[in-house]
Short mmCIF file of N, CA and C in Angstrom, two decimals:
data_model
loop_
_atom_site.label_atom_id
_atom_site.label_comp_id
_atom_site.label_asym_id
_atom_site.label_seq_id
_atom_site.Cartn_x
_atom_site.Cartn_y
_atom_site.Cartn_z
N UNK B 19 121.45 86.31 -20.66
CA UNK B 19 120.82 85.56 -19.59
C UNK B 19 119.71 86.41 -18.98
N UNK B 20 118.75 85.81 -18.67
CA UNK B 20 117.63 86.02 -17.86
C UNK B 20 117.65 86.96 -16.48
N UNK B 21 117.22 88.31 -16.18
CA UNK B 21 117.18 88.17 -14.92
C UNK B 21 116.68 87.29 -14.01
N UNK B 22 116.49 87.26 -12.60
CA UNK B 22 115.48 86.85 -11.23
C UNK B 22 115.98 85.00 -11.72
N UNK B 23 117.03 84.39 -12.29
CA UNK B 23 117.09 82.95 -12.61
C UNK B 23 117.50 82.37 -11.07
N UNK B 24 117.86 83.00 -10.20
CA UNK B 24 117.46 82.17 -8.89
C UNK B 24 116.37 82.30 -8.12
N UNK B 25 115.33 82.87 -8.70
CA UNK B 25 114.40 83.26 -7.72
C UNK B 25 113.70 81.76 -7.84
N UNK B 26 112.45 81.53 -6.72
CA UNK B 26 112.15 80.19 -6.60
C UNK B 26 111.08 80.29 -8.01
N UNK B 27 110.37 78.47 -8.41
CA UNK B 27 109.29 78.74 -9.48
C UNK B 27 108.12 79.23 -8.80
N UNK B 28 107.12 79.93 -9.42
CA UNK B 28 105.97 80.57 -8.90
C UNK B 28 104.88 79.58 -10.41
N UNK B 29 103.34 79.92 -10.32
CA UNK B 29 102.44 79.19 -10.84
C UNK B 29 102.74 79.35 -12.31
N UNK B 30 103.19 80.97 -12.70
CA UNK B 30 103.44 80.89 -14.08
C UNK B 30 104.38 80.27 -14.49
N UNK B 31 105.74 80.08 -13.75
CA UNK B 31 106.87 79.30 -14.02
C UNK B 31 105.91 77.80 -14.34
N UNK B 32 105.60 77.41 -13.32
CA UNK B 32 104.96 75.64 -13.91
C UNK B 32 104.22 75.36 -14.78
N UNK B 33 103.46 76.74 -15.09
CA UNK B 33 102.58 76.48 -15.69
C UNK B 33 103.05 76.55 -17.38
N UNK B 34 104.02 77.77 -17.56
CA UNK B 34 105.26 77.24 -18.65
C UNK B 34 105.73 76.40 -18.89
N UNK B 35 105.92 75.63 -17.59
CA UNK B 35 107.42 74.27 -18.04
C UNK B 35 106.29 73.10 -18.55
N UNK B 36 105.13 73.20 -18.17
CA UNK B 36 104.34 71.99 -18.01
C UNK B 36 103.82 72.35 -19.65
N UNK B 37 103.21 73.77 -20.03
CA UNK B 37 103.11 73.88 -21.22
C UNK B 37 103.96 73.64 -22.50
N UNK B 38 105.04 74.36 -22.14
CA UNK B 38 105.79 73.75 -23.37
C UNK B 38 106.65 72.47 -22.99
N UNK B 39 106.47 71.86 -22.11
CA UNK B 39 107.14 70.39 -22.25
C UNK B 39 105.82 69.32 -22.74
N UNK B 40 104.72 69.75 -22.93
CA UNK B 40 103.62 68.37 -23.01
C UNK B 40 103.75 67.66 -24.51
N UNK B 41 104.03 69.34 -25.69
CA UNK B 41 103.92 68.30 -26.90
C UNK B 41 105.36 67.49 -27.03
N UNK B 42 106.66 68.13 -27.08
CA UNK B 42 107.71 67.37 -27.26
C UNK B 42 107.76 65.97 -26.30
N UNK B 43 107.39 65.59 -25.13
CA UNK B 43 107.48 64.80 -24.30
C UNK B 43 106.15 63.32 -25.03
N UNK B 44 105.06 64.30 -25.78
CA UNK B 44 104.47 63.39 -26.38
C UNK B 44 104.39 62.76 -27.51
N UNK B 45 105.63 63.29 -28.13
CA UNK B 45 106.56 62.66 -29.80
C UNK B 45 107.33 62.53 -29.33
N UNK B 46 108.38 62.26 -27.94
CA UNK B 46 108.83 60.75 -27.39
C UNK B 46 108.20 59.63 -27.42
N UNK B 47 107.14 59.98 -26.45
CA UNK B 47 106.22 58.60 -26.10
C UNK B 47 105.84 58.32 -27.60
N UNK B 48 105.35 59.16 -27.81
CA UNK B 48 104.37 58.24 -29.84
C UNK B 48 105.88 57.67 -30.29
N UNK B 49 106.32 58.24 -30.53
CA UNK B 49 107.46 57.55 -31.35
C UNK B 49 107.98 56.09 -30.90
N UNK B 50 108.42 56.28 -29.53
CA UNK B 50 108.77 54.83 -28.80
C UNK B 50 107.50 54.01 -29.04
N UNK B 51 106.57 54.59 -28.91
CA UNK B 51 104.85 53.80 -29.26
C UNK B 51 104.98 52.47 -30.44
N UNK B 52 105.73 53.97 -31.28
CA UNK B 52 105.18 53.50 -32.59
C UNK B 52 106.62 52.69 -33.34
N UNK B 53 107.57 52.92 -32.43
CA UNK B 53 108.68 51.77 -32.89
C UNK B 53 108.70 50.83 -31.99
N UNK B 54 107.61 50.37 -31.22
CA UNK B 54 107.35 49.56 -30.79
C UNK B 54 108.28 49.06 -29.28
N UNK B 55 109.37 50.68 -28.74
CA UNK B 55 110.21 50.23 -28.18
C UNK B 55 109.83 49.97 -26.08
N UNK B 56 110.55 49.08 -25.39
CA UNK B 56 110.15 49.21 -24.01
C UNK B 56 109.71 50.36 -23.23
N UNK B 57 109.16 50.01 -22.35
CA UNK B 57 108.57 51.39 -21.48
C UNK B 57 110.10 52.06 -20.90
N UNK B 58 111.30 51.17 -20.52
CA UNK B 58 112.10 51.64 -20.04
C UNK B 58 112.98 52.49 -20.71
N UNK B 59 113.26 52.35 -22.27
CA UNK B 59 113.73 52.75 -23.25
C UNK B 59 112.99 54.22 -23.83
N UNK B 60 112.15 54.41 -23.54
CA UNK B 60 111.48 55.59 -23.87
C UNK B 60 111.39 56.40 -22.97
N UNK B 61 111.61 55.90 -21.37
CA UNK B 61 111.27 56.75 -20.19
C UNK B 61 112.57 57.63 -20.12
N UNK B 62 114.01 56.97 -20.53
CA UNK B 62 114.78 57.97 -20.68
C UNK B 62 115.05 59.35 -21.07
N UNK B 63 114.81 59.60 -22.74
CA UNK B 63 114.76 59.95 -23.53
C UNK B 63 113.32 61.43 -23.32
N UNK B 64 112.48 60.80 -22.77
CA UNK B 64 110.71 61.37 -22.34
C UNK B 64 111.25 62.61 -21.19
N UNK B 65 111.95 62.34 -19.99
CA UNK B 65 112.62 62.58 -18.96
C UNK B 65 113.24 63.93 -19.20
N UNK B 66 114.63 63.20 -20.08
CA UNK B 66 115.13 64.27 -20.20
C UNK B 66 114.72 65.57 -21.39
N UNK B 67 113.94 64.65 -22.28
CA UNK B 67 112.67 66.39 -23.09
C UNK B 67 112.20 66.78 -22.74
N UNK B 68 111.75 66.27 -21.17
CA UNK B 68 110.54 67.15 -20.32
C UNK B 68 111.51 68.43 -19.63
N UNK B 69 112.54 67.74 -19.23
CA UNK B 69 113.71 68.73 -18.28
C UNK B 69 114.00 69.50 -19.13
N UNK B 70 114.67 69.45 -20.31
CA UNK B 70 114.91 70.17 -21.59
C UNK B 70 113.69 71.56 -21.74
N UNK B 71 112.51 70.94 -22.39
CA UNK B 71 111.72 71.93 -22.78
C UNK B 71 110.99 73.01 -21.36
N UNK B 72 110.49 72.03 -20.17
CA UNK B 72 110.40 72.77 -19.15
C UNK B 72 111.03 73.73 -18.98
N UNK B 73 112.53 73.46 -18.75
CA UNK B 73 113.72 74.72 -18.46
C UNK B 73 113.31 75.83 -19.21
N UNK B 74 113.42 75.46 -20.53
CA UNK B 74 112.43 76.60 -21.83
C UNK B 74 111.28 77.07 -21.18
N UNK B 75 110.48 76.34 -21.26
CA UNK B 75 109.27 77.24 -20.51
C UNK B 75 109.35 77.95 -19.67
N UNK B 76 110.07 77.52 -18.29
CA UNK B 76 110.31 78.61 -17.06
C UNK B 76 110.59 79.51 -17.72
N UNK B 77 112.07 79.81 -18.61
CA UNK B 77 112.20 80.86 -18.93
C UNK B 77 111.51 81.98 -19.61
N UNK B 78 110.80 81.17 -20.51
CA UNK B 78 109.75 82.18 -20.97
C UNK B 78 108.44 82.74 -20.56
N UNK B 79 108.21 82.09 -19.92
CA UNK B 79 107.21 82.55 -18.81
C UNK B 79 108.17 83.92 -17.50
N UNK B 80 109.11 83.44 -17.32
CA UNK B 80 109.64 84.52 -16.81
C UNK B 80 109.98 85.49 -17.27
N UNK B 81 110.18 85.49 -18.94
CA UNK B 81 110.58 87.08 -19.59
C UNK B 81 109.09 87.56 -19.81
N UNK B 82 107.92 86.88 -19.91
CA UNK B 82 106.98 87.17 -20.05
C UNK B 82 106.47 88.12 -19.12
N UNK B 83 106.45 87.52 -17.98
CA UNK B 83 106.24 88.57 -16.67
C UNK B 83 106.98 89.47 -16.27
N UNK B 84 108.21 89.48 -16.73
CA UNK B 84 108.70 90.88 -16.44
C UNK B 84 108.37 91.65 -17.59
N UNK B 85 108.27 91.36 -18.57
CA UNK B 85 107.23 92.36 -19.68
C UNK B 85 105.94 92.87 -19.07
N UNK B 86 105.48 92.08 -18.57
CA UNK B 86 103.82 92.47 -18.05
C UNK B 86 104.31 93.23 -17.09
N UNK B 87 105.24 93.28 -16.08
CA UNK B 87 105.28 94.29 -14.98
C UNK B 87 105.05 95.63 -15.60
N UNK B 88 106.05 96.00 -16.55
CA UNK B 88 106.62 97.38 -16.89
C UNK B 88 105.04 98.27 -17.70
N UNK B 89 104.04 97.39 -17.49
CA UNK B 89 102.81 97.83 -18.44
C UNK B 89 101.71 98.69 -17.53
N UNK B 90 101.64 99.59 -17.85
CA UNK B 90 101.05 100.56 -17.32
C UNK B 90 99.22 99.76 -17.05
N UNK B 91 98.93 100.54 -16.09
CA UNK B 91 96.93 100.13 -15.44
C UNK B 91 96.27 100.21 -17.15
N UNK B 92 95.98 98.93 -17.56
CA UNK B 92 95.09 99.48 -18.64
C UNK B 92 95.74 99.05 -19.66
N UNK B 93 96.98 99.29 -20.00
CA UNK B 93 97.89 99.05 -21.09
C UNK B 93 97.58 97.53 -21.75
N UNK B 94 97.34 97.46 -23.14
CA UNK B 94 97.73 96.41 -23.53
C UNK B 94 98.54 95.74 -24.62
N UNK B 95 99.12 94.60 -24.64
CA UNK B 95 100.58 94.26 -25.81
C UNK B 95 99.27 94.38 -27.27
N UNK B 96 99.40 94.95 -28.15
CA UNK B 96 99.08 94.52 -29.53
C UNK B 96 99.45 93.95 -30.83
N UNK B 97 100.97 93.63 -30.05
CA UNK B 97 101.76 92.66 -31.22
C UNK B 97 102.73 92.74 -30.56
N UNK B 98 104.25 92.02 -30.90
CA UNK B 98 105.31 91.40 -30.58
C UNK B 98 106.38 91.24 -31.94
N UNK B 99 106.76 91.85 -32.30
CA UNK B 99 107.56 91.44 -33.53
C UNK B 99 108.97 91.40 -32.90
N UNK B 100 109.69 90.53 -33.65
CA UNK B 100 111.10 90.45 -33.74
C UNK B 100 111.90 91.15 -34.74
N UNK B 101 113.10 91.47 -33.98
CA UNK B 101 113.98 92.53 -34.48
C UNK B 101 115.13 91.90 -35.34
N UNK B 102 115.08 91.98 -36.31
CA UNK B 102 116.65 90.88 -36.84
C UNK B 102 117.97 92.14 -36.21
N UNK B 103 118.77 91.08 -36.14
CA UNK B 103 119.94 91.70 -35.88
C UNK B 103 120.63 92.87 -36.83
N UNK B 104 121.01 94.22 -36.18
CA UNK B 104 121.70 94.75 -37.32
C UNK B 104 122.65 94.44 -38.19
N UNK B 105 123.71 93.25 -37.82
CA UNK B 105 124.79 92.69 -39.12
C UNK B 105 124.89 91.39 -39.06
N UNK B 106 125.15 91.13 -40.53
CA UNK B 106 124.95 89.77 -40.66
C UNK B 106 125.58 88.72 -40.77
N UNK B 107 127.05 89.21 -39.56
CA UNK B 107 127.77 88.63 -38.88
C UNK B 107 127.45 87.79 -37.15
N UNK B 108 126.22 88.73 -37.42
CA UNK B 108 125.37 88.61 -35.70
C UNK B 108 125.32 87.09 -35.52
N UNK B 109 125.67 86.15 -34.41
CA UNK B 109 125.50 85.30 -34.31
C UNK B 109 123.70 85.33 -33.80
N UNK B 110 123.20 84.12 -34.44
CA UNK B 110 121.77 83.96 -33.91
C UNK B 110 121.91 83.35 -32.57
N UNK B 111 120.89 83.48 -32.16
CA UNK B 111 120.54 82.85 -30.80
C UNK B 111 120.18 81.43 -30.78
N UNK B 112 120.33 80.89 -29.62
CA UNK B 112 120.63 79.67 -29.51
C UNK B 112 118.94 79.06 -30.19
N UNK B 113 118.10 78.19 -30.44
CA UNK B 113 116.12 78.35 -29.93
C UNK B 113 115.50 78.08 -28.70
N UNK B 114 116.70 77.93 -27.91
CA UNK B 114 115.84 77.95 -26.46
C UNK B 114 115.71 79.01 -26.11
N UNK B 115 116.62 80.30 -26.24
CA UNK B 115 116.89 81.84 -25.87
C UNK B 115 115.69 81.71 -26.79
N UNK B 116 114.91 81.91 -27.51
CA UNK B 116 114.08 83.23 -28.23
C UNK B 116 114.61 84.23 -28.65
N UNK B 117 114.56 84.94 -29.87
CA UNK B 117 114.65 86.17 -30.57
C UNK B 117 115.26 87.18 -29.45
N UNK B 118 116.74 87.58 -30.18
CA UNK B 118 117.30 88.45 -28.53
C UNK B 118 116.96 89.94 -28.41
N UNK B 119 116.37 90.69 -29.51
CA UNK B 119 115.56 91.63 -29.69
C UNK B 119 114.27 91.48 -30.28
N UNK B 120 113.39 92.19 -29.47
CA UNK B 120 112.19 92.20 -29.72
C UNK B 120 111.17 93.89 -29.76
N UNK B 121 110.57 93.99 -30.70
CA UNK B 121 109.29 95.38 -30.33
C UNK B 121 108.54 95.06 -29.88
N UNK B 122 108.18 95.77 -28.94
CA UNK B 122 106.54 94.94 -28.36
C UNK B 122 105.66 96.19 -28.34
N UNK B 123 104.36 96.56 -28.97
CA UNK B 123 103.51 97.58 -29.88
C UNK B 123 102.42 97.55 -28.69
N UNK B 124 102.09 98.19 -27.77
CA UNK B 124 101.11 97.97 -27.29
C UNK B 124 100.26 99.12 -27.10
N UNK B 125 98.77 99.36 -26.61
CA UNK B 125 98.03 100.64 -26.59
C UNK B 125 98.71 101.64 -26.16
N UNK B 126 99.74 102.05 -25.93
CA UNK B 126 100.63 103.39 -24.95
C UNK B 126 101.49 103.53 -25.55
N UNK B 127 101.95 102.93 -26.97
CA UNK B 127 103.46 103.11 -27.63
C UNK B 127 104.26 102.21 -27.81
N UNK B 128 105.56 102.17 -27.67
CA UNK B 128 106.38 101.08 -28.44
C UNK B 128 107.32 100.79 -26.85
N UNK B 129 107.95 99.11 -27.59
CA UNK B 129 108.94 99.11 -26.37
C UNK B 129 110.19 98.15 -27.18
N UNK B 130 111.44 98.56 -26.85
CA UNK B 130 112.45 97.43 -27.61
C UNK B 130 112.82 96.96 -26.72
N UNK B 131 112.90 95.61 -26.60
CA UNK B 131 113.51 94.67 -25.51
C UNK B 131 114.42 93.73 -25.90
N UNK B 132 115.55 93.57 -25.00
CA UNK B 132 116.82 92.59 -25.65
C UNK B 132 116.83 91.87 -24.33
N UNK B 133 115.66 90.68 -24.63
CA UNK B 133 115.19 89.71 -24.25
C UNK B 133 114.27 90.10 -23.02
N UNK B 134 115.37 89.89 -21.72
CA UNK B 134 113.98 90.90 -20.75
C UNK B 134 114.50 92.01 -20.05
N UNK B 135 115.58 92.74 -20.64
CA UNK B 135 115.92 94.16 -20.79
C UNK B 135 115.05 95.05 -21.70
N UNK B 136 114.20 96.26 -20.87
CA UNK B 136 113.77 97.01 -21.85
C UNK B 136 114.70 98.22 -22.17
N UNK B 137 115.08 98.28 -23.42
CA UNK B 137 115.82 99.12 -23.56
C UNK B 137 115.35 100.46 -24.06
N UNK B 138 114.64 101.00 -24.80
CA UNK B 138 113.40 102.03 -24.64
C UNK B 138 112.19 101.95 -23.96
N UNK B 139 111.15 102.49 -24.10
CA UNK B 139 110.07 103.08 -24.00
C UNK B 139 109.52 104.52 -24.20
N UNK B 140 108.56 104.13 -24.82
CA UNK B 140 108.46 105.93 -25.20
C UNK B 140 106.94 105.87 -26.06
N UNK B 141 105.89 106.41 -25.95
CA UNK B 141 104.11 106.50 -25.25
C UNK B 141 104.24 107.39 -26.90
N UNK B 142 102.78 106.63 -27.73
CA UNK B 142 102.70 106.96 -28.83
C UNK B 142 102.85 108.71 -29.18
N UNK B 143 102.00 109.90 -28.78
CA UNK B 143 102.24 110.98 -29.16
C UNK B 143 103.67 111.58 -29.44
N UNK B 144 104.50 110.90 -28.46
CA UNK B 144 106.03 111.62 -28.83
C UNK B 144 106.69 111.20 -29.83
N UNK B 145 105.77 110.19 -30.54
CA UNK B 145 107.06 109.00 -31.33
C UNK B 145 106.64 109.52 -33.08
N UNK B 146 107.66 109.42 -33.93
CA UNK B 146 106.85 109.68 -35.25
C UNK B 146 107.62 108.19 -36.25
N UNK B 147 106.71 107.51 -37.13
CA UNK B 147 106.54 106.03 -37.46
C UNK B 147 106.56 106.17 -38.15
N UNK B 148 107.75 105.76 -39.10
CA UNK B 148 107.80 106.08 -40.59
C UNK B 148 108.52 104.19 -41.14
N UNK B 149 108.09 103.97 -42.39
CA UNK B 149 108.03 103.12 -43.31
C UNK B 149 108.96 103.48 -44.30
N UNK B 150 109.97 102.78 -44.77
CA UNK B 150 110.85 102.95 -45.44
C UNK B 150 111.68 101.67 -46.10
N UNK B 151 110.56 101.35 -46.57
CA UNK B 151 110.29 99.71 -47.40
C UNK B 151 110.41 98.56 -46.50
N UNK B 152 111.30 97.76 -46.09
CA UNK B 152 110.91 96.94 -45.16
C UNK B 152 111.10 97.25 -43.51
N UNK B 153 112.14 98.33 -43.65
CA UNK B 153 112.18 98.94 -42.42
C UNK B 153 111.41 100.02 -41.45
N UNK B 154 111.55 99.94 -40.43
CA UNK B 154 110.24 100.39 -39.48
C UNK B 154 111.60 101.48 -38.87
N UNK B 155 111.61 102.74 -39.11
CA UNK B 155 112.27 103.92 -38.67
C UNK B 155 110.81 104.50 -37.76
N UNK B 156 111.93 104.84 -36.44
CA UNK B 156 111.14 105.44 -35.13
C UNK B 156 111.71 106.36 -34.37
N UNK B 157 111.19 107.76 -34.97
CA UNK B 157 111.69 108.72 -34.14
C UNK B 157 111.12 109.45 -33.00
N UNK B 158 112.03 109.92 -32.13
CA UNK B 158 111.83 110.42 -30.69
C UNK B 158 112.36 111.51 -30.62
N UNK B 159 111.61 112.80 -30.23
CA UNK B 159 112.07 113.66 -29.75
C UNK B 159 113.03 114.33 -30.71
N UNK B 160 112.54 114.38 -32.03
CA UNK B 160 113.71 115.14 -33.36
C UNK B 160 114.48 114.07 -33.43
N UNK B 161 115.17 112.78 -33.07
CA UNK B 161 116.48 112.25 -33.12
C UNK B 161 115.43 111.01 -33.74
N UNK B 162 116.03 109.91 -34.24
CA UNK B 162 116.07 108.44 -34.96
C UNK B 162 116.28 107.79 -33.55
N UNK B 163 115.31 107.13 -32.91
CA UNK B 163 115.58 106.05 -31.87
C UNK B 163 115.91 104.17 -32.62
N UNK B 164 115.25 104.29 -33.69
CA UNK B 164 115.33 102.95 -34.45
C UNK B 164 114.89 103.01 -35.52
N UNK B 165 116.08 102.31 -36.46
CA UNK B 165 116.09 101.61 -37.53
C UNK B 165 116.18 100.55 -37.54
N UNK B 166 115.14 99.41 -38.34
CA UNK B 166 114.70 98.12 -37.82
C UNK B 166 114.54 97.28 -38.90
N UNK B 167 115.20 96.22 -39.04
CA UNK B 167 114.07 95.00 -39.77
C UNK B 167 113.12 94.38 -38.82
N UNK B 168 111.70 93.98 -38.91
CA UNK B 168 111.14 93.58 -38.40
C UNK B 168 110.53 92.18 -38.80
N UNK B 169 110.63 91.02 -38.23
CA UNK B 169 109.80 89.79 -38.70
C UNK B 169 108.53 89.87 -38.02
N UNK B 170 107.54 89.03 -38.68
CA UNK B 170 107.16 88.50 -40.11
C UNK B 170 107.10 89.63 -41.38
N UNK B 171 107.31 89.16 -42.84
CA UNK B 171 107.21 90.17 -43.07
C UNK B 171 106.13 91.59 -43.63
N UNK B 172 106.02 92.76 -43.92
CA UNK B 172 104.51 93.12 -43.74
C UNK B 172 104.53 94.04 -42.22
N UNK B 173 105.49 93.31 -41.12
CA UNK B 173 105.35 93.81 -39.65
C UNK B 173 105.62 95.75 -39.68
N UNK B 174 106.57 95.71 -40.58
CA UNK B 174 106.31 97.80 -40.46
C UNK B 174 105.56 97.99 -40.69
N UNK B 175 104.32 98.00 -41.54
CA UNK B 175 103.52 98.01 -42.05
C UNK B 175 102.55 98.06 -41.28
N UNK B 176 102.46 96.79 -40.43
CA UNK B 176 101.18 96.46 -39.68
C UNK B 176 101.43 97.80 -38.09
N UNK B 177 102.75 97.75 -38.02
CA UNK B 177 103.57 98.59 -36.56
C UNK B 177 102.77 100.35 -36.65
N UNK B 178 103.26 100.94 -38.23
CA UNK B 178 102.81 102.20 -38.69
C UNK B 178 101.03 102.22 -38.55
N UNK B 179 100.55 101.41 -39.07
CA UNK B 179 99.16 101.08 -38.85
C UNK B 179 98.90 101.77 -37.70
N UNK B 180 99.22 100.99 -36.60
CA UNK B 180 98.93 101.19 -34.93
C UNK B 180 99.17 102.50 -34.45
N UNK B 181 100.09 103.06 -35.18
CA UNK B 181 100.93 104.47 -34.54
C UNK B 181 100.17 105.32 -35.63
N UNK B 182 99.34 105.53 -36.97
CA UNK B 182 98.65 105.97 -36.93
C UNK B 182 97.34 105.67 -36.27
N UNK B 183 96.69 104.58 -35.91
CA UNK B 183 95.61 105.19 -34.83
C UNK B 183 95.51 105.46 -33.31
N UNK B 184 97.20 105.23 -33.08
CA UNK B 184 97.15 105.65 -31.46
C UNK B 184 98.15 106.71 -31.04
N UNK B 185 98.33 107.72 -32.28
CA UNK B 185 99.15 108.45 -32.15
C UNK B 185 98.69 110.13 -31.83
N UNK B 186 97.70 110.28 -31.74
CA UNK B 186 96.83 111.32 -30.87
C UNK B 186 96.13 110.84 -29.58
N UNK B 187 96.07 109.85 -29.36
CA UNK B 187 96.08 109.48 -28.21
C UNK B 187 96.59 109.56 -26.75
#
């Protein structure tokens, strides 16, 4: 679960719910359109996908911004990959939750987040980025901080990229 889920909505919250509720809410309407069904019969159905996907949006707009807090003057995200679970007993996440681990690669180093818990951080020079076929191994300080599958695939690849050019930095 989400932190701050009682706090009141603010502009990014609406501006989430309103974003990701417009297309699903509008393959209600086409559909009722196009099966020719009553305005009253579709307003149901429209209603509750708007409440549905909105809820989604708040939320992600809210893990969003607490990502942006933790970002240093200047800092910026340069990718986002998802972390598959280490066993493959792991239950997946629901698709309204989003991917429950995530890397997020930005100009200052790496960050792992399990959802909007950051659970590292740690600023490119200290980190050493190694490739080890599909996995993205990341060490800190002499020790292994992560061993990773990363989606899409190619993403270690593209991750090592970054950490060689922002790793004298």
């Amino acid at each position: 679960m989400d932190g701050d889920s009682g706090r009141p909505f603010g502009k990014p919250e609406l501006v989430g719910a309103a974003g990701t509720a417009f297309l699903p809410v509008a393959a209600v309407v086409a559909a009722g359109v196009e099966a020719a069904l009553p305005w009253w019969a579709v307003a149901g159905p429209a209603v509750l996908t708007a409440g549905l996907a909105g809820w989604a949006g708040v939320r992600i707009a809210r893990r969003r911004a607490v990502r942006r807090e933790v970002l240093e003057p200047g800092e910026k995200v340069l990718g986002t990959y998802t972390v598959r679970p280490p066993y493959r007993e792991h239950t997946p996440p629901a698709a309204h939750e989003g991917p429950q681990y995530q890397l997020v690669v930005t100009s200052r180093g790496l960050q792992l987040w399990e959802r909007s818990a950051l659970l590292w951080r740690h600023p490119w020079p200290e980190l050493r980025v190694l490739v080890d076929g599909p996995r993205l191994r990341v060490h800190h300080e002499g020790r292994e901080t992560g061993n990773m599958l990363l989606e899409p695939a190619g993403a270690a690849q593209e991750v090592r990229a970054v950490a060689t050019r922002h790793a004298t930095g």
